[in-house]
Structure formats: C-alpha cells, structure tokens
PDB file of N, CA and C in Angstrom:
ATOM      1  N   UNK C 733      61.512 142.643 -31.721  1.00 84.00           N
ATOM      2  CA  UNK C 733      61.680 141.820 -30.565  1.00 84.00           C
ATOM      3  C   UNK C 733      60.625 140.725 -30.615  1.00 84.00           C
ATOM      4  N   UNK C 734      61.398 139.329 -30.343  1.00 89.00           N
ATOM      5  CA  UNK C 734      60.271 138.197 -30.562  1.00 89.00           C
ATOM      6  C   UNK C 734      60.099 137.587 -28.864  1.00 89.00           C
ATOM      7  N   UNK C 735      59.283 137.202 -28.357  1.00 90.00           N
ATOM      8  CA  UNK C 735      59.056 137.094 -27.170  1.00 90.00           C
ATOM      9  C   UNK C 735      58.597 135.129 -27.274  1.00 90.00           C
ATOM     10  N   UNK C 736      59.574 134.359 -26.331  1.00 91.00           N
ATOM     11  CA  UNK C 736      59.433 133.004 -26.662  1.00 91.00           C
ATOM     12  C   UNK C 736      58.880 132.817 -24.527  1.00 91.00           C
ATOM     13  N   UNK C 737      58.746 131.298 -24.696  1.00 91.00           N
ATOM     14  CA  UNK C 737      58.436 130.996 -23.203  1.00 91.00           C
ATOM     15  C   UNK C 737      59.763 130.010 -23.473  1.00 91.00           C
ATOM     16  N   UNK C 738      60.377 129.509 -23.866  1.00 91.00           N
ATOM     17  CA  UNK C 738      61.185 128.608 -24.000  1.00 91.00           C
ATOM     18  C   UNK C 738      62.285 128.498 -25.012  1.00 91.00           C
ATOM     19  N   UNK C 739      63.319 127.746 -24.373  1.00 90.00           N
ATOM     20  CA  UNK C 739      64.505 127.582 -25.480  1.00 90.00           C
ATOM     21  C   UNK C 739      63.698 126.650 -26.815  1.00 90.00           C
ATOM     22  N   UNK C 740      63.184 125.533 -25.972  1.00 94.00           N
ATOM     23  CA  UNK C 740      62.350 124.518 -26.924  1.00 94.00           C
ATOM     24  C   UNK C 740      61.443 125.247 -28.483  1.00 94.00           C
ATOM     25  N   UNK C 741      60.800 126.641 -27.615  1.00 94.00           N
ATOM     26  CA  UNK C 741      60.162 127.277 -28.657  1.00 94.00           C
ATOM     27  C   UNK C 741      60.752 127.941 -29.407  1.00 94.00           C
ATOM     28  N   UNK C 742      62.046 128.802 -29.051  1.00 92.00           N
ATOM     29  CA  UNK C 742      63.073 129.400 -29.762  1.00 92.00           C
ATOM     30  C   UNK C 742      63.397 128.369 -30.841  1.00 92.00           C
ATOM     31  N   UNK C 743      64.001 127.444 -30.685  1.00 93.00           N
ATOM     32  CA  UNK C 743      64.484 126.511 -31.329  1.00 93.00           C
ATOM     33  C   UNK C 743      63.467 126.247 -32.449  1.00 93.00           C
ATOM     34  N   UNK C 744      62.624 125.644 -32.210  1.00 95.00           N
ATOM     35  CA  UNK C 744      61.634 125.134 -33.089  1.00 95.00           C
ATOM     36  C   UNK C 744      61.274 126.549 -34.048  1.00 95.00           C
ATOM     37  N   UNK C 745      61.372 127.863 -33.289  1.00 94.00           N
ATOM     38  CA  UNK C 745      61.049 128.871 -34.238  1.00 94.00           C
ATOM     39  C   UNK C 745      62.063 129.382 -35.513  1.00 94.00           C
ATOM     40  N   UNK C 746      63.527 129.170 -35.068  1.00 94.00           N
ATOM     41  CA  UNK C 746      64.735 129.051 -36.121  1.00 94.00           C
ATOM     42  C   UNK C 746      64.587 128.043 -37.204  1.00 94.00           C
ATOM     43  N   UNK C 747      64.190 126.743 -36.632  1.00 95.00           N
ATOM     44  CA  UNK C 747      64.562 125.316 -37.375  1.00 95.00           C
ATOM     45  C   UNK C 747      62.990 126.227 -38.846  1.00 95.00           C
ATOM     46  N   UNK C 748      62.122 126.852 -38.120  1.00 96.00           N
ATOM     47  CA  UNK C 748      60.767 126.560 -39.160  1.00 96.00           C
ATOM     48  C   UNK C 748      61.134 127.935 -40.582  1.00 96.00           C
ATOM     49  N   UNK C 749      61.663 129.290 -39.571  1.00 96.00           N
ATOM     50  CA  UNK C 749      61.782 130.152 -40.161  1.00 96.00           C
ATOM     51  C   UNK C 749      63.450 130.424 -40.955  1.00 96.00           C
ATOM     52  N   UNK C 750      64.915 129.403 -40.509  1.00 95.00           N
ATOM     53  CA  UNK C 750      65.584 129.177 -41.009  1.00 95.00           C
ATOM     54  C   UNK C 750      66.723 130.203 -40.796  1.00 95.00           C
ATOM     55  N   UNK C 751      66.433 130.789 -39.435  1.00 91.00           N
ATOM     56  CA  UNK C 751      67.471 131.972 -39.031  1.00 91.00           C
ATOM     57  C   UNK C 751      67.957 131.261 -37.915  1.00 91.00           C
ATOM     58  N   UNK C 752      68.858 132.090 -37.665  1.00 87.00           N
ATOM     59  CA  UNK C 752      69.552 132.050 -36.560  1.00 87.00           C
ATOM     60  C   UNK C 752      69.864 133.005 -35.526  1.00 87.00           C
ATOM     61  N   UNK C 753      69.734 132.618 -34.058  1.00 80.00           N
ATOM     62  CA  UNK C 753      69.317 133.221 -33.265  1.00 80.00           C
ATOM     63  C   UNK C 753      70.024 134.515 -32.884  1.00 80.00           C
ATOM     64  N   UNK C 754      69.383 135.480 -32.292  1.00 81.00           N
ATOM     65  CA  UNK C 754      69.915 137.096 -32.350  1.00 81.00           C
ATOM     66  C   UNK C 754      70.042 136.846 -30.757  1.00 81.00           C
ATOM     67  N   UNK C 755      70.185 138.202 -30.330  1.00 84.00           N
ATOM     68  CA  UNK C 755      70.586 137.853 -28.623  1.00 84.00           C
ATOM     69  C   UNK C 755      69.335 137.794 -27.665  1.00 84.00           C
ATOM     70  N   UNK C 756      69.780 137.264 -27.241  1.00 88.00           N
ATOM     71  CA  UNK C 756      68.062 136.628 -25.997  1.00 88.00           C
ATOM     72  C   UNK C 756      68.464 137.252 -24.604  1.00 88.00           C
ATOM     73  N   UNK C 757      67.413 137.946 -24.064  1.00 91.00           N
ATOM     74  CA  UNK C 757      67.525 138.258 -23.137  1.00 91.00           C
ATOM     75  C   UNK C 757      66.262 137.638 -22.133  1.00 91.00           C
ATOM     76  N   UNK C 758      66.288 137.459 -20.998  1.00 91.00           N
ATOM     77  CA  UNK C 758      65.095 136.924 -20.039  1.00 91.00           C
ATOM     78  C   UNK C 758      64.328 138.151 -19.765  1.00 91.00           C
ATOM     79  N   UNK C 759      62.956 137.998 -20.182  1.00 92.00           N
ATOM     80  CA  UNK C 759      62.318 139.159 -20.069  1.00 92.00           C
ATOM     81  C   UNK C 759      61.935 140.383 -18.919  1.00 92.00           C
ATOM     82  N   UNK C 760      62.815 139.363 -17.878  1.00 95.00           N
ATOM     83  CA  UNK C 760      62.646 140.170 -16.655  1.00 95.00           C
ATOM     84  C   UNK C 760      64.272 141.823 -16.989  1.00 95.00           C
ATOM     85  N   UNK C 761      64.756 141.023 -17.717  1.00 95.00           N
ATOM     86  CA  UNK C 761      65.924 141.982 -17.429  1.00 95.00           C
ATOM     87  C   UNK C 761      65.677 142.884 -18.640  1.00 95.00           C
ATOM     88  N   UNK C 762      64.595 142.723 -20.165  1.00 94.00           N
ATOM     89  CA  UNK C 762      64.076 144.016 -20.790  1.00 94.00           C
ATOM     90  C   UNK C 762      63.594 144.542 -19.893  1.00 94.00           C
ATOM     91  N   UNK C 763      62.871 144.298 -19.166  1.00 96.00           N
ATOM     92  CA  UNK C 763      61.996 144.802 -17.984  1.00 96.00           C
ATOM     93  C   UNK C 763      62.660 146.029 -17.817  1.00 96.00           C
ATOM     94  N   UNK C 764      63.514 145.629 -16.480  1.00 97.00           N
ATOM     95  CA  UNK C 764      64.607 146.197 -16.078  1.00 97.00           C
ATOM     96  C   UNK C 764      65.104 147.610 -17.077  1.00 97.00           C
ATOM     97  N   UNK C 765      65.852 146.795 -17.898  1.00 96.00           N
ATOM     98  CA  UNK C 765      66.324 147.648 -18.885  1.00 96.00           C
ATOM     99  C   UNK C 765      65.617 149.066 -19.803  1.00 96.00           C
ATOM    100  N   UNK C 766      64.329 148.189 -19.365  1.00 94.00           N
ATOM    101  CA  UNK C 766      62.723 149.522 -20.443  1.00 94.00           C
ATOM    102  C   UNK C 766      62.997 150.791 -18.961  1.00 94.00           C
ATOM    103  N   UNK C 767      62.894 150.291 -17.796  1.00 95.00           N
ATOM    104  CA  UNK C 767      62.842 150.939 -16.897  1.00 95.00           C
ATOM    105  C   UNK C 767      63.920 151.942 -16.523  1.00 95.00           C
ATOM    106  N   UNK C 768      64.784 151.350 -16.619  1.00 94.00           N
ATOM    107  CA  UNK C 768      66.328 152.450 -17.128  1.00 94.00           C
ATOM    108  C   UNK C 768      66.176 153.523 -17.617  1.00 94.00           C
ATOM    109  N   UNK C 769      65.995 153.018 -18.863  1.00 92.00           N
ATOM    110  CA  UNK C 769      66.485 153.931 -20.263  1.00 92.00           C
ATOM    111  C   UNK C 769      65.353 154.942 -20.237  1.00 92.00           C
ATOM    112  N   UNK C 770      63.417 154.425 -20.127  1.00 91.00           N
ATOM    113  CA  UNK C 770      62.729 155.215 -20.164  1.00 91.00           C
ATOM    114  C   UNK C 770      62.365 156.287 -19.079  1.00 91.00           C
ATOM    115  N   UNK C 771      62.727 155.705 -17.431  1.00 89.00           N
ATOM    116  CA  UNK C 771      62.070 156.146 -16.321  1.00 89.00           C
ATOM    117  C   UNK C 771      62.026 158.059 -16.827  1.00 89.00           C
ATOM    118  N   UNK C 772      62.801 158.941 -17.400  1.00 88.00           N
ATOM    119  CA  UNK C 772      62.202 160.241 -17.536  1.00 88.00           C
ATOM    120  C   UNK C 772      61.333 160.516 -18.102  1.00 88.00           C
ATOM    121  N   UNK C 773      61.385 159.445 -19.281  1.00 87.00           N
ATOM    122  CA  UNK C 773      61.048 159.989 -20.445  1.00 87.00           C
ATOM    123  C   UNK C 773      59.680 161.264 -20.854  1.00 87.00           C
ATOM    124  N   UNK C 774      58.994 161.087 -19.635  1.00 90.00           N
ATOM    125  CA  UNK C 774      57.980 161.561 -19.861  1.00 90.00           C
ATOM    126  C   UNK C 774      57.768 163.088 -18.905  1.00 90.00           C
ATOM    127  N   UNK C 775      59.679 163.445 -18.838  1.00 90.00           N
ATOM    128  CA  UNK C 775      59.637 164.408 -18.398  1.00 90.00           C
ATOM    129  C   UNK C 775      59.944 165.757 -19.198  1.00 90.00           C
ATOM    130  N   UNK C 776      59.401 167.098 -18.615  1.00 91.00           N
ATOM    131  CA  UNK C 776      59.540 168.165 -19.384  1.00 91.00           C
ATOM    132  C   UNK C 776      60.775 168.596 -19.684  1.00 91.00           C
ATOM    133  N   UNK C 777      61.911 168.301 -19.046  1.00 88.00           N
ATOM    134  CA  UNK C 777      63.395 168.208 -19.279  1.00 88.00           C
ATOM    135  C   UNK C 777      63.882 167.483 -19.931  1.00 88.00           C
ATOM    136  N   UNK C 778      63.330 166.059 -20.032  1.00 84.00           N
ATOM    137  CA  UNK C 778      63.534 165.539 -20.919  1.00 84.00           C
ATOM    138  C   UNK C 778      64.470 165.552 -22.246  1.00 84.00           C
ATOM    139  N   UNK C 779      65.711 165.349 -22.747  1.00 84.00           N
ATOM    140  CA  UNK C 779      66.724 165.616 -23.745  1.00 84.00           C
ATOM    141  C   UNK C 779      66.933 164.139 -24.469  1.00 84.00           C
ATOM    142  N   UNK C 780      66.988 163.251 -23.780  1.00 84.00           N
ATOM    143  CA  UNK C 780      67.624 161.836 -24.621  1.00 84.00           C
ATOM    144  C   UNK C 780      68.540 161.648 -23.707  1.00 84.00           C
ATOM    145  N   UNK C 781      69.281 160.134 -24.322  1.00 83.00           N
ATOM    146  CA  UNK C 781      70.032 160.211 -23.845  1.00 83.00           C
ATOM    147  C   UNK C 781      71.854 159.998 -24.374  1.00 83.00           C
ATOM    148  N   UNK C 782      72.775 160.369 -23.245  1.00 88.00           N
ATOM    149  CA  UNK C 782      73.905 160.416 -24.138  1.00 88.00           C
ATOM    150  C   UNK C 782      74.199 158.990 -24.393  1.00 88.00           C
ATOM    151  N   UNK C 783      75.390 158.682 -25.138  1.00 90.00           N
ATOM    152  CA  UNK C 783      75.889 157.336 -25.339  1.00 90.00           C
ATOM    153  C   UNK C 783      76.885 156.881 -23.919  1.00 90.00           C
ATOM    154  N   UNK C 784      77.279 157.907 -23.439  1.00 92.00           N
ATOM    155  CA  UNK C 784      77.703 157.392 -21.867  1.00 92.00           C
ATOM    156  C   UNK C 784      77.060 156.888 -21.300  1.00 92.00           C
ATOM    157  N   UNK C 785      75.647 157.819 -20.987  1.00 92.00           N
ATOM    158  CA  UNK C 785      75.245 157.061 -20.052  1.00 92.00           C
ATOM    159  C   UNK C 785      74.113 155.937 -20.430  1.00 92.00           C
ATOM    160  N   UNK C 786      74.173 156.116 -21.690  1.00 93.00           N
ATOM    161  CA  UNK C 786      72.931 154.571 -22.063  1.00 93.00           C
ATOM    162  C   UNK C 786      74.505 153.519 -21.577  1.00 93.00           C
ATOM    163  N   UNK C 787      75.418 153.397 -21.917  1.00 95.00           N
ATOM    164  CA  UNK C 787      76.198 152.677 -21.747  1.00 95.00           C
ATOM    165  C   UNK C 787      76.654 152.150 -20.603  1.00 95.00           C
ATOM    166  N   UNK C 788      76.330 153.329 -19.599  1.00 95.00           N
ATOM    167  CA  UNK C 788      76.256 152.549 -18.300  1.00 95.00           C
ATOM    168  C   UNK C 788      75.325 151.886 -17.830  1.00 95.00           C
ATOM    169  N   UNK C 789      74.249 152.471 -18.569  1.00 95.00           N
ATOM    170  CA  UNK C 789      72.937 151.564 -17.969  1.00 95.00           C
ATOM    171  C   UNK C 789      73.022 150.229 -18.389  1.00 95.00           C
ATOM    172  N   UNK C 790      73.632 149.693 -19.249  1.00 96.00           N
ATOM    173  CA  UNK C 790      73.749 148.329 -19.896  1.00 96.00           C
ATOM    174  C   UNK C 790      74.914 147.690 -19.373  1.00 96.00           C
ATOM    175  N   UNK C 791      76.255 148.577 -18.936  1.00 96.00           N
ATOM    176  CA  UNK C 791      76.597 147.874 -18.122  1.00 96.00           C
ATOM    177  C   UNK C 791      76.656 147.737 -16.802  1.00 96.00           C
ATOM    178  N   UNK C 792      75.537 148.421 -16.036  1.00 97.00           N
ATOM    179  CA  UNK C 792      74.737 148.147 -14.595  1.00 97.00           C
ATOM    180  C   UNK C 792      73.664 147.035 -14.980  1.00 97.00           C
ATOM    181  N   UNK C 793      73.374 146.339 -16.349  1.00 97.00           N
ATOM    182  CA  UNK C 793      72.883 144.810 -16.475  1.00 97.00           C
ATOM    183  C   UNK C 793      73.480 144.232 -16.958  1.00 97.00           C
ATOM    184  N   UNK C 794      74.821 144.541 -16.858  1.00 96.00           N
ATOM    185  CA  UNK C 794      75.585 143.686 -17.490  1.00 96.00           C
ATOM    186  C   UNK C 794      75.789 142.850 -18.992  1.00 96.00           C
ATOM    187  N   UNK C 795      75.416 143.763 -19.538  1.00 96.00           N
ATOM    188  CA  UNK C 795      75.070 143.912 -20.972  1.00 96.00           C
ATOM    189  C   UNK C 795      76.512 144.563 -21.392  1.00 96.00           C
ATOM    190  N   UNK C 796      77.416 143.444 -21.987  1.00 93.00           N
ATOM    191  CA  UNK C 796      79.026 144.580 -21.838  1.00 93.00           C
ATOM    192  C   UNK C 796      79.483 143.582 -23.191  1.00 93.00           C
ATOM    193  N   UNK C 797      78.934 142.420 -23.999  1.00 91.00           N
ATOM    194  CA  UNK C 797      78.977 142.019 -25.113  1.00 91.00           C
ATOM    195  C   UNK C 797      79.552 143.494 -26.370  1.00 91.00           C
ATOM    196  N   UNK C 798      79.713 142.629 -27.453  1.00 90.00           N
ATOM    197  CA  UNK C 798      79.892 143.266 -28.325  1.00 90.00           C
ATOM    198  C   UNK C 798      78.534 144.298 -29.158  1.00 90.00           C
ATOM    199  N   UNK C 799      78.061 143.225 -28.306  1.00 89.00           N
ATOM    200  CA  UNK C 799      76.537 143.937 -29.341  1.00 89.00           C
ATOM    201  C   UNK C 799      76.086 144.870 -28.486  1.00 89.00           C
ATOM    202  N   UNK C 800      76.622 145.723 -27.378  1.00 92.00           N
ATOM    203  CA  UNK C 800      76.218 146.430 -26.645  1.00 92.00           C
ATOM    204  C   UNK C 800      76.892 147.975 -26.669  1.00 92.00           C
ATOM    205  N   UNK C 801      77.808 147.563 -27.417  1.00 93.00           N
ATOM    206  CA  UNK C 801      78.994 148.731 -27.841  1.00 93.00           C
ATOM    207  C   UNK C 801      78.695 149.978 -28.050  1.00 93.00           C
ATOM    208  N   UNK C 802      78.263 150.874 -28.108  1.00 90.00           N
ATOM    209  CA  UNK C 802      78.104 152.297 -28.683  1.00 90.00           C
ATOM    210  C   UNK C 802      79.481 153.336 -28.919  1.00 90.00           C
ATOM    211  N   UNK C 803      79.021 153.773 -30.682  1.00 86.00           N
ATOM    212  CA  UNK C 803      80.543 154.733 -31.155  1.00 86.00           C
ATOM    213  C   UNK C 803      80.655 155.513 -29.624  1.00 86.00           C
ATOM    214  N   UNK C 804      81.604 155.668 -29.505  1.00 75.00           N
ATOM    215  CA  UNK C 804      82.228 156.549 -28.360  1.00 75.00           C
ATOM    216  C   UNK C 804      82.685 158.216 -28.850  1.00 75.00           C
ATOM    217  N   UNK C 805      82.362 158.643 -30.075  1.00 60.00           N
ATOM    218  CA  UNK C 805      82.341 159.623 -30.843  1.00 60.00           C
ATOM    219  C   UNK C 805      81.737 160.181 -31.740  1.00 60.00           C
TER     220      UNK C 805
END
C-alpha cells in the first residue's frame, strides 16, 4: 500500500516509476475498512474471517468492483 496526498502526486509517481495505477482508496475509508475487518481481532475467540462475511464488510463500503470479489467456494 502506497499512501499519496494527491492525484498530482499519484500521477507524477506512475509517470517516474512507469506503472500504472492499482485501486485508490481515500484513506479515511482504509480507515474504516482496518476497523471492520480487524475490530476482534484481538479476541480470544477469535477464528478469521469467512469470505461471506469479509464480503459484506466491503460491500457495507461499497467496495462491490471486480477487484473486491472473493471465490464463493
């Protein structure tokens, strides 16, 4: 994960390093999203989690792209 303040800097960071851009999210909504996925984690019950429900958590941010997909089997 690369962390920019700007499209301007994104940009300038593709044009230098010669890639092209992966999916950008506004860091408030990793935020969000760290907060999801991890809030147990640090519990004694603790198991993981399934692909259902990571899948809902992404699409309760609306994260429903292709790149968000998980095998369903």
């Amino acid at each position: 994960m690369l962390l920019f303040r700007s499209e301007e800097e994104i940009a300038e960071w593709r044009r230098i390093q010669g890639r092209e851009s992966g999916r950008m999210l506004p860091l408030v909504k990793v935020w969000t999203l760290a907060q999801r996925w991890y809030h147990d984690r640090m519990s004694v019950a603790f198991r993981g989690s399934s692909a259902e429900r990571a899948q809902g958590i992404f699409r309760s941010l609306d994260l429903t792209d292709d790149f968000w997909l998980l095998p369903s089997g």
